[in-house]
Coordinates of N, CA and C in Angstrom, one line a residue:
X16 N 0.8 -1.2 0.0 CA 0.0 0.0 0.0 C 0.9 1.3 0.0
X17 N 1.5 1.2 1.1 CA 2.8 2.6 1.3 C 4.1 2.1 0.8
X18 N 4.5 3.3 -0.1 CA 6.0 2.8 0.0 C 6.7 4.2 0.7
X19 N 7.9 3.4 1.0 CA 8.6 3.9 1.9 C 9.7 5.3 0.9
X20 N 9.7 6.8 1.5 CA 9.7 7.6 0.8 C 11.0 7.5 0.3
X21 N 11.4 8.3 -1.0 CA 12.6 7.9 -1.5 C 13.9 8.5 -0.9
X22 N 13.7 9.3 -0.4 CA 14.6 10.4 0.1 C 15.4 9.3 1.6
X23 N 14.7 8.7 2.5 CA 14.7 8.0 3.4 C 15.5 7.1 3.3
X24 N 15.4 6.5 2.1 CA 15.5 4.9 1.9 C 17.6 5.0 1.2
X25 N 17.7 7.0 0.2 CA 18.6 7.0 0.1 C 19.5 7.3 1.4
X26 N 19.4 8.2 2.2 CA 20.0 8.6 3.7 C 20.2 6.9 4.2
X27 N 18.7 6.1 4.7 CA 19.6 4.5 5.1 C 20.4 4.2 4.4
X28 N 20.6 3.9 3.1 CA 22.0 3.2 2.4 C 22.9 3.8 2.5
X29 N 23.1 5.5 3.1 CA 24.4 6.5 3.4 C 24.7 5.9 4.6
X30 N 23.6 5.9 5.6 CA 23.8 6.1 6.8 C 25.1 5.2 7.4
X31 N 26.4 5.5 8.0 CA 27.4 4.5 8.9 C 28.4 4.5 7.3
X32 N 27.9 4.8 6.1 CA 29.0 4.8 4.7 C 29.4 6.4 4.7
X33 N 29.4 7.8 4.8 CA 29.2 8.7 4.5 C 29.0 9.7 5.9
X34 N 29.8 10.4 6.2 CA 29.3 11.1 7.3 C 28.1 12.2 6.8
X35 N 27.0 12.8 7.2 CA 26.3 13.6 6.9 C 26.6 14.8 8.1
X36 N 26.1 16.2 7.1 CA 26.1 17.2 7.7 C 25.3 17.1 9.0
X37 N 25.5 18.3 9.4 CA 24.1 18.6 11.1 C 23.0 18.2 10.1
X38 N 22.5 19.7 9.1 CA 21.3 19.5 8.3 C 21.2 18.0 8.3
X39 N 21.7 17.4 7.0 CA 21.6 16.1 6.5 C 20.8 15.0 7.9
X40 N 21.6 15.3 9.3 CA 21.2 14.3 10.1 C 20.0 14.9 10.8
X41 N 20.0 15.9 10.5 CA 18.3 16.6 11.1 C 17.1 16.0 10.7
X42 N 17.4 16.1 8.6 CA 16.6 15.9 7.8 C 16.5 14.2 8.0
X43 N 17.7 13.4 8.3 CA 17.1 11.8 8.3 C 16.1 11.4 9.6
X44 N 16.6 12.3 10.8 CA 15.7 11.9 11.8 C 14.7 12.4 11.5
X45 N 14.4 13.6 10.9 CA 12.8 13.8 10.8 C 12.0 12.7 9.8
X46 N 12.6 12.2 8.8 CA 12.1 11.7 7.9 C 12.0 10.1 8.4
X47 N 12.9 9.8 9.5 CA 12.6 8.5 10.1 C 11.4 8.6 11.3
X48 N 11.0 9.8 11.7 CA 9.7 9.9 12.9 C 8.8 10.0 11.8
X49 N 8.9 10.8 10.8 CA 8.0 10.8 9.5 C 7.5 9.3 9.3
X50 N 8.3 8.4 8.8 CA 7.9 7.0 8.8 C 7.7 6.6 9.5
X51 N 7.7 6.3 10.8 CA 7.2 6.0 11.8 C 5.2 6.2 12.2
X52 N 5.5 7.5 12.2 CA 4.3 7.8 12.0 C 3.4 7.8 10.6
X53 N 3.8 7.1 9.9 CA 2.9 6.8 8.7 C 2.4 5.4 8.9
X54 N 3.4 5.0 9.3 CA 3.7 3.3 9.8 C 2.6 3.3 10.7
X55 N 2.0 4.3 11.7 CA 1.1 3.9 13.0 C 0.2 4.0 12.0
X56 N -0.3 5.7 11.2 CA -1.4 5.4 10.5 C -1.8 4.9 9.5
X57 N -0.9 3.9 8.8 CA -1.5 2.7 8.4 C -2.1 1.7 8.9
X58 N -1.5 1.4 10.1 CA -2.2 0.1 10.9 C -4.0 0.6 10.9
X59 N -4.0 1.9 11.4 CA -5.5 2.4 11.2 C -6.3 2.6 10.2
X60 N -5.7 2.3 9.1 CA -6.1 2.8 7.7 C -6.5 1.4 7.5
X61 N -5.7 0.3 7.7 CA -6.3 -1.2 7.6 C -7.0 -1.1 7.8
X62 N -7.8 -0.8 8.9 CA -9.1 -1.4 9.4 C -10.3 -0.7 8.7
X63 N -9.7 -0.4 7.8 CA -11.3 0.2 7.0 C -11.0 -0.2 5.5
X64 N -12.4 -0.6 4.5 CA -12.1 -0.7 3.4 C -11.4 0.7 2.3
X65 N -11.1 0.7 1.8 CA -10.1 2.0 0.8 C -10.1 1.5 -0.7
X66 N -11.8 0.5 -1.2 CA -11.3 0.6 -2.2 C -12.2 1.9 -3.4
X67 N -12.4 2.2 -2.3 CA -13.2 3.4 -2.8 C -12.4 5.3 -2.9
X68 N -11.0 4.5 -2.6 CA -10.4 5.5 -2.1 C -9.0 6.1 -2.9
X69 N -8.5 7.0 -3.4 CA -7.5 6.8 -3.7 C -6.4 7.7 -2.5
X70 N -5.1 6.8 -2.7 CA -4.3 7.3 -1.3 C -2.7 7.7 -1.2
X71 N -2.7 9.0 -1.4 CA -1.1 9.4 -1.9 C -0.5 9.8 -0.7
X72 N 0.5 9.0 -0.7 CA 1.9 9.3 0.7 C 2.3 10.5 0.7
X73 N 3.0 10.5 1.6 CA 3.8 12.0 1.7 C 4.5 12.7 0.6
X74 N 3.7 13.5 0.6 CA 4.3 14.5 -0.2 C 4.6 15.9 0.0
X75 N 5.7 16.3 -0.5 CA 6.1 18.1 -0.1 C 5.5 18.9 -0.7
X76 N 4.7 19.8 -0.4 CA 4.2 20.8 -1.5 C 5.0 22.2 -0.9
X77 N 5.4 23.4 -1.4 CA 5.1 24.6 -1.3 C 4.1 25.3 -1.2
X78 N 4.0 26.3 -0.4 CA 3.3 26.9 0.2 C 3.7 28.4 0.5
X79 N 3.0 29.7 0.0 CA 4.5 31.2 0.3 C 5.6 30.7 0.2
X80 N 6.9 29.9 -0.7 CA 7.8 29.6 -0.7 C 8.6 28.5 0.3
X81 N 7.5 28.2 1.2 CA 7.9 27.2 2.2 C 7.2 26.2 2.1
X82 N 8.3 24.9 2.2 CA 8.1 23.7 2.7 C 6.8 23.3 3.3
X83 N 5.8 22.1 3.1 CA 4.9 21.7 3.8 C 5.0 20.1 3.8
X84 N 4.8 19.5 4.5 CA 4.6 18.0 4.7 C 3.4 17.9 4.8
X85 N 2.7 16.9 3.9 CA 1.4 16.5 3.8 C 1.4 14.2 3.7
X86 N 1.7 13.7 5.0 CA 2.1 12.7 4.9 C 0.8 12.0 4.0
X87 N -0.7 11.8 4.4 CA -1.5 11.3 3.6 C -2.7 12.5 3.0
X88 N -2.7 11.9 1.9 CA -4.1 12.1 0.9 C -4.9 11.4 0.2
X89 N -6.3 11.5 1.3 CA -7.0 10.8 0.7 C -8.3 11.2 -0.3
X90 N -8.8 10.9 -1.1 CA -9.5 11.6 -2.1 C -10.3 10.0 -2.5
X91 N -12.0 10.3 -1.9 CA -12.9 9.8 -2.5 C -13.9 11.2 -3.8
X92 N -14.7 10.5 -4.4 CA -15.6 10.7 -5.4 C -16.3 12.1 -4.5
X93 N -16.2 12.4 -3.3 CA -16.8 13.3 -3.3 C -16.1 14.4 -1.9
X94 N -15.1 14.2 -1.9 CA -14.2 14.8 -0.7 C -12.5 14.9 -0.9
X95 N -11.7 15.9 -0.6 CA -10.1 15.6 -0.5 C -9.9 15.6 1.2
X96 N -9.0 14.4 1.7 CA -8.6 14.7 2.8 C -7.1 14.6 3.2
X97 N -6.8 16.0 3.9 CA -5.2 16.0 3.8 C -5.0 15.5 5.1
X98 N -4.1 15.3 5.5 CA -3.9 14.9 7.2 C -2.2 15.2 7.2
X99 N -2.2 15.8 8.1 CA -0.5 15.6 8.7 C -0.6 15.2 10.2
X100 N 0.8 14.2 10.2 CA 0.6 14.0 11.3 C 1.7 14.2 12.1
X101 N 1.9 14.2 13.6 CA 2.5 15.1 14.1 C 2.4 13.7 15.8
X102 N 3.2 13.8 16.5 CA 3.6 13.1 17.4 C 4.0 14.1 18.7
X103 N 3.3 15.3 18.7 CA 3.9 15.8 20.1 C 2.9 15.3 21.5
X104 N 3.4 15.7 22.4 CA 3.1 14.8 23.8 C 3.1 15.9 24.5
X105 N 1.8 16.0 26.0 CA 1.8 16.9 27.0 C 0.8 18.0 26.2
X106 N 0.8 19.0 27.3 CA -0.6 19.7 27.6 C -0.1 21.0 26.2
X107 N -1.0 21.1 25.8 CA -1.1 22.9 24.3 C -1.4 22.9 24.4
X108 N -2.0 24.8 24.2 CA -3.3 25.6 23.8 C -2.9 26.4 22.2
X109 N -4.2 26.9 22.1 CA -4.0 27.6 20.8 C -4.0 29.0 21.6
X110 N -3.1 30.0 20.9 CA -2.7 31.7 21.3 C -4.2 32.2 20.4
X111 N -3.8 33.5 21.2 CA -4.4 34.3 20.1 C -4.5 35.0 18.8
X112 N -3.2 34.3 18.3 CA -2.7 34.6 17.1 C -3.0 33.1 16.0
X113 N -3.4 32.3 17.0 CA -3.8 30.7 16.1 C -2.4 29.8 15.8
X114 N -1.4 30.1 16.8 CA -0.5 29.0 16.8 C -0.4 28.3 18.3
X115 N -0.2 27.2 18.0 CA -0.4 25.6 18.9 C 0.9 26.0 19.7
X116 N 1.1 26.2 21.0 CA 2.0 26.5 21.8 C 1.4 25.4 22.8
X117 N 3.2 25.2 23.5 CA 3.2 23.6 24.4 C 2.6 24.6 26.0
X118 N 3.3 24.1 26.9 CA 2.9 24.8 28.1 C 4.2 25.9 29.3
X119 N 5.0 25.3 28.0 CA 6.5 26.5 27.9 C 6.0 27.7 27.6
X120 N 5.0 27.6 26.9 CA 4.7 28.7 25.9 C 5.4 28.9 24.2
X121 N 6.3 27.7 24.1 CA 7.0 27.7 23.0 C 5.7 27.6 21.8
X122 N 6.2 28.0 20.6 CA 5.4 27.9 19.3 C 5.9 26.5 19.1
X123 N 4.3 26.2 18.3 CA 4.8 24.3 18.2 C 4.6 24.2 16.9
X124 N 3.0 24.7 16.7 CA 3.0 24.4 15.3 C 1.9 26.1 14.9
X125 N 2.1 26.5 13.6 CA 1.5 27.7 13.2 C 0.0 27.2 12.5
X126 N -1.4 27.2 13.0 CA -2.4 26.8 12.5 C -2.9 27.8 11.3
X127 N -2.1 28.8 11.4 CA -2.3 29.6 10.0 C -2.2 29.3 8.8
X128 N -1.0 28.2 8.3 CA -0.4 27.4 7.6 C -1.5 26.8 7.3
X129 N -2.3 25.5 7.3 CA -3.5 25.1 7.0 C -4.6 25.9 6.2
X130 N -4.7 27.1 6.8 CA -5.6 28.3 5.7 C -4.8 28.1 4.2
X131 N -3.4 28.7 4.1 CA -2.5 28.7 3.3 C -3.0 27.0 2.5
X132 N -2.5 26.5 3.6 CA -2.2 25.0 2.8 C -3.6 24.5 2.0
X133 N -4.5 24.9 2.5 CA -5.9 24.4 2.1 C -6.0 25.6 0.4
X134 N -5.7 26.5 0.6 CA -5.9 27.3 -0.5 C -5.5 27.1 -1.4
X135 N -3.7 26.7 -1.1 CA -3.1 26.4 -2.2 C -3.9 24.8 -3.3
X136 N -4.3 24.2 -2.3 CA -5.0 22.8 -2.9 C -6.5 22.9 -3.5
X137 N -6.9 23.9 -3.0 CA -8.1 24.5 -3.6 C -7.5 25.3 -5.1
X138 N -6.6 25.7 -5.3 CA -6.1 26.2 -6.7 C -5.7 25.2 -7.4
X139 N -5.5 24.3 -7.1 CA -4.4 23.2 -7.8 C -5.5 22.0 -8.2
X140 N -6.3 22.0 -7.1 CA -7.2 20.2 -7.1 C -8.7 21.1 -7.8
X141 N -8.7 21.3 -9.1 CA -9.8 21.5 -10.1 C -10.9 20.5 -10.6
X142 N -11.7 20.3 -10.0 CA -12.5 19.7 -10.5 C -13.0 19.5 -11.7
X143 N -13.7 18.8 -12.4 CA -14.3 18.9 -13.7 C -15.7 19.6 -13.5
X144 N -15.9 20.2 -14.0 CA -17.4 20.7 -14.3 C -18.2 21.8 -13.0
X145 N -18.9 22.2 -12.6 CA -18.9 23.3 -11.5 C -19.1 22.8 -10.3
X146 N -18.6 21.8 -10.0 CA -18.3 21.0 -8.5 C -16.8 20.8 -7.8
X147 N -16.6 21.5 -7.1 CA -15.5 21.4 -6.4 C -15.5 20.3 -5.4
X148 N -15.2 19.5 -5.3 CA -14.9 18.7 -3.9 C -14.2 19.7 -2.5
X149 N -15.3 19.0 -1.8 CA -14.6 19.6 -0.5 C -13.4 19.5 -0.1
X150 N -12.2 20.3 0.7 CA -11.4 19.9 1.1 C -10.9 19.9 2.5
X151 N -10.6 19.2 3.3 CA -10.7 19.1 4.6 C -9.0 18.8 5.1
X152 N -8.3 19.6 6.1 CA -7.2 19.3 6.5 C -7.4 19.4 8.1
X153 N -6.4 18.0 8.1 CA -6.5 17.4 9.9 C -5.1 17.5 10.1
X154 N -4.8 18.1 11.4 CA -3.6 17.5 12.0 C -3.7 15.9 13.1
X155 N -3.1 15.1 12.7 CA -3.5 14.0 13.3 C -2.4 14.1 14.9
X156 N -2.7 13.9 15.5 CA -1.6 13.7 16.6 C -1.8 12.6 17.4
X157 N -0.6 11.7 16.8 CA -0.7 10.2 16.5 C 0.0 9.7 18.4
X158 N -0.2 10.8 19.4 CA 0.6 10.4 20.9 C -0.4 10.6 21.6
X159 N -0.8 9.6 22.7 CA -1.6 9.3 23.4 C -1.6 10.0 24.8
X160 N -0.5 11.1 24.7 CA -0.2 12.1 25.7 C -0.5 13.5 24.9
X161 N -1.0 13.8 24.1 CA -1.1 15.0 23.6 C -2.5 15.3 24.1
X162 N -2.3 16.7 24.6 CA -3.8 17.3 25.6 C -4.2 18.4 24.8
X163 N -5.3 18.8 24.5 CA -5.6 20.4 23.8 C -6.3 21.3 24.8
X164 N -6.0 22.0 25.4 CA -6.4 22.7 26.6 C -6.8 24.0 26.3
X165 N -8.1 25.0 26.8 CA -8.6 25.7 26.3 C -9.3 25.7 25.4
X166 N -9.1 26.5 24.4 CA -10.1 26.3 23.4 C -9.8 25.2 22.1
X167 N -10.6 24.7 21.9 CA -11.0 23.5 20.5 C -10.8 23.9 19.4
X168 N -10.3 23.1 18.6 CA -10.0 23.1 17.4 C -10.6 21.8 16.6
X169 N -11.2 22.4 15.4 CA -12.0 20.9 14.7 C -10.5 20.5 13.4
X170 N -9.4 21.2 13.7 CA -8.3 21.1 12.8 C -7.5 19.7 13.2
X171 N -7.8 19.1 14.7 CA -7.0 18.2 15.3 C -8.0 17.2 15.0
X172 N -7.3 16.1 15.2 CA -7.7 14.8 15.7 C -6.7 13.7 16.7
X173 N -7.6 13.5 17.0 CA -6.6 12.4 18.5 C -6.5 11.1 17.9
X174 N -5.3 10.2 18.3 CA -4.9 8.9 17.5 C -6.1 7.9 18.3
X175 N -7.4 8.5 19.3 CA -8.4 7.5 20.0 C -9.8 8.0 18.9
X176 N -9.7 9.0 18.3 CA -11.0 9.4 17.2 C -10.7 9.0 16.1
X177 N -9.3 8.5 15.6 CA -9.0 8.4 14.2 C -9.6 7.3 13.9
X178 N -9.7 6.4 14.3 CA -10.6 5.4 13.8 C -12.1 5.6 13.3
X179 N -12.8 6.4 14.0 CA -14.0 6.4 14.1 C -14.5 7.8 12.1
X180 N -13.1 8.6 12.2 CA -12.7 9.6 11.9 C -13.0 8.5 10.2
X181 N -11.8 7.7 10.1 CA -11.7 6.9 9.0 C -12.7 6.3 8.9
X182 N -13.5 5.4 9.8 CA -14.5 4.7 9.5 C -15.4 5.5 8.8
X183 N -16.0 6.5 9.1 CA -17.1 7.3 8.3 C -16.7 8.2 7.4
X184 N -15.3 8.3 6.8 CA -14.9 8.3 5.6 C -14.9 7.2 4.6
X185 N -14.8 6.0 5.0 CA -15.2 4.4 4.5 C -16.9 4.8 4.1
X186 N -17.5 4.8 4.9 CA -18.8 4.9 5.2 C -19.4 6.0 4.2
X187 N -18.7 7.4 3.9 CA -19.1 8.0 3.5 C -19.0 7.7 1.9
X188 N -17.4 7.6 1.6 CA -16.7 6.7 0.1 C -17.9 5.8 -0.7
X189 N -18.6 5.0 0.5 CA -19.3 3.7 -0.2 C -20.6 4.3 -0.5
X190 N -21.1 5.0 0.2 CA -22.8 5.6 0.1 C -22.6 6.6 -1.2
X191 N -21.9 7.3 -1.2 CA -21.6 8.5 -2.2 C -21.3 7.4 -3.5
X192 N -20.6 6.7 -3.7 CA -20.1 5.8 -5.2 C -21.4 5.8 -6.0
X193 N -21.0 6.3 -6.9 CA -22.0 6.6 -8.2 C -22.2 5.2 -8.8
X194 N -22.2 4.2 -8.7 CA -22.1 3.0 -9.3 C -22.3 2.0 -8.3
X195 N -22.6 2.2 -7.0 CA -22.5 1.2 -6.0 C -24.2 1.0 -5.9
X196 N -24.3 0.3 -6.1 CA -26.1 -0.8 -5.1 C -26.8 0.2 -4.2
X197 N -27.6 0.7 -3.8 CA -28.5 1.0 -2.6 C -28.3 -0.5 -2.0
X198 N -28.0 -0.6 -0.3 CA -28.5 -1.5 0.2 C -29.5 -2.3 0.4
X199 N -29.6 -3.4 0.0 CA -31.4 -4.2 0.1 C -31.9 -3.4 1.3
X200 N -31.8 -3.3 2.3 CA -32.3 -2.7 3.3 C -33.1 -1.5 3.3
X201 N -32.4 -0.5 2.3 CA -32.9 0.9 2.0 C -34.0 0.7 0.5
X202 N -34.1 -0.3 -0.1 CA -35.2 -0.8 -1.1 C -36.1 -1.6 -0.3
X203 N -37.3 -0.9 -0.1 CA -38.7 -1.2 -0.2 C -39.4 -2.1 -1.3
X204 N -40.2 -3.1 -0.9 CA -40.9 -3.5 -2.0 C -42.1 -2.9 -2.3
X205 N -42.6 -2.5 -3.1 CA -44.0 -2.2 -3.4 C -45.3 -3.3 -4.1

């Protein structure tokens, strides 16, 4: 289903052959938590059917000239969904400026970025004919210690809703399919 990103796979065959820069070993350990956490949300992605689904790995897009990681995309007949996922642990709030700060007060992550990121995918992902598909971006936070304190955000998801999250994505994929059966159940006889 996933393959393992290319960039990754070249750094392991450097890795212990090649000394790498600071950068260089920044960019492998991010890119090995990157896999990691694609690796969890796959195991969750099993448990639902996806053949209704199409499902693109991580990929980098630009965004204002910067970098974005968009680990999965998924895209049924009537929805885009981006998800990043993200592994931090302990208590955040969102500021008043809309960035995810831990309980240091450090900036963790800028929720501004998503407006951006969603726009740019709204320019790019053109539909045919006067229907746009919706587009929905989640940050997934795939650690069972991550708290959201104060005010809510419908931008997160917790790795204990992602199932339920995917299920009725499944759920929604199969009902929407323009070629799929009404259930006997929903046909009445007359």
């Amino acid at each position: 289903m996933r393959k393992k990103n290319e960039k990754l796979k070249v750094y392991e065959f450097l890795y212990n052959r090649l000394p790498f820069s600071e950068d260089e070993a920044k960019e492998y350990q991010a890119l090995r938590r990157s896999e990691k956490l694609e690796e969890a949300f796959e195991r969750h992605l099993s448990r639902i059917k996806t053949a209704n689904m199409e499902i693109h790995w991580h990929s980098e897009v630009y965004v204002d000239g910067r970098c974005e990681f968009i680990h999965v995309l998924l895209v049924t007949d009537y929805c885009y969904y981006i998800f990043i996922l993200h592994d931090l642990a302990g208590s955040h709030y969102i500021n008043a400026f809309n960035i995810l700060c831990n309980d240091a007060h450090d900036a963790v992550l800028d929720l501004n970025r998503s407006e951006k990121l969603y726009q740019m995918f709204r320019a790019q992902l053109i539909d045919e004919g006067a229907f746009q598909r919706p587009i929905i971006v989640k940050y997934v936070m795939m650690n069972d210690e991550f708290r959201l304190k104060t005010r809510k955000s419908d931008l997160f998801l917790s790795k204990e809703n992602l199932d339920y999250y995917l299920k009725a994505i499944e759920h929604s994929a199969v009902l929407k399919k323009k070629d799929a059966p009404l259930p006997s159940r929903l046909i009445t006889e007359t």
